[in-house]
Coordinates of C-alpha atoms in Angstrom, one line a residue:
M1 CA 103.2 113.1 75.2
Q2 CA 99.3 114.5 74.3
A3 CA 97.4 115.1 76.6
T4 CA 93.1 114.5 75.7
G5 CA 90.8 115.4 78.6
R6 CA 91.8 112.6 80.9
A7 CA 93.5 110.6 78.8
V8 CA 97.0 110.5 78.3
K9 CA 99.2 108.9 74.9
I10 CA 103.1 108.8 75.4
T11 CA 105.4 107.3 72.8
T12 CA 108.6 106.3 74.2
T13 CA 111.3 104.0 73.6
S14 CA 110.8 100.5 74.8
S15 CA 113.5 101.0 77.3
L16 CA 112.2 104.1 79.1
A17 CA 108.5 102.3 79.3
A18 CA 109.6 99.5 80.9
L19 CA 112.2 100.5 83.4
R20 CA 110.0 103.9 84.4
L21 CA 106.7 104.3 82.8
I22 CA 105.1 100.7 82.7
P23 CA 106.7 100.3 86.8
A24 CA 105.2 103.8 87.7
L25 CA 101.4 103.2 86.4
Q26 CA 100.3 101.5 89.4
G27 CA 101.1 104.2 91.9
L28 CA 99.9 107.1 89.3
S29 CA 96.8 105.0 89.1
I30 CA 96.1 105.6 92.7
N31 CA 97.0 109.1 92.5
Q32 CA 94.1 109.3 89.6
P33 CA 92.2 106.7 88.9
N34 CA 90.4 108.6 85.6
L35 CA 93.2 108.9 83.6
K36 CA 93.7 106.7 80.9
V37 CA 97.0 106.0 80.2
D38 CA 98.1 104.9 76.5
I39 CA 101.6 103.7 76.0
S40 CA 103.3 103.2 73.1
T41 CA 107.0 102.3 71.9
S42 CA 108.9 103.2 68.7
E43 CA 112.3 103.2 68.5
A44 CA 112.3 106.0 66.4
V45 CA 110.5 108.6 68.7
D46 CA 113.0 111.4 67.4
K47 CA 110.6 111.4 64.3
Q48 CA 107.9 112.0 65.6
L49 CA 105.7 115.4 64.4
H50 CA 105.3 116.3 68.6
T51 CA 108.2 114.9 70.6
C52 CA 108.2 116.1 73.9
L53 CA 111.6 115.6 75.6
F54 CA 112.3 115.6 79.5
A55 CA 114.7 114.6 82.2
L56 CA 114.1 112.7 85.1
A57 CA 114.8 115.1 88.3
N58 CA 115.8 112.5 91.4
G59 CA 114.8 109.2 89.7
T60 CA 111.1 110.5 89.6
I61 CA 108.9 110.8 86.7

């Protein structure tokens, strides 16, 4: 994940994007209306130079 000003670029696997990130975008856009989110998917995320690993707690992002 990379933050630039009011923009966040996330590269993740397609399954995480489809199951968690994309469904959460509506709530995020309500809470952060000026934030631009760019989600791209790749099944080779582990080969990216800047990988941020994280775990979900209580099913929230």
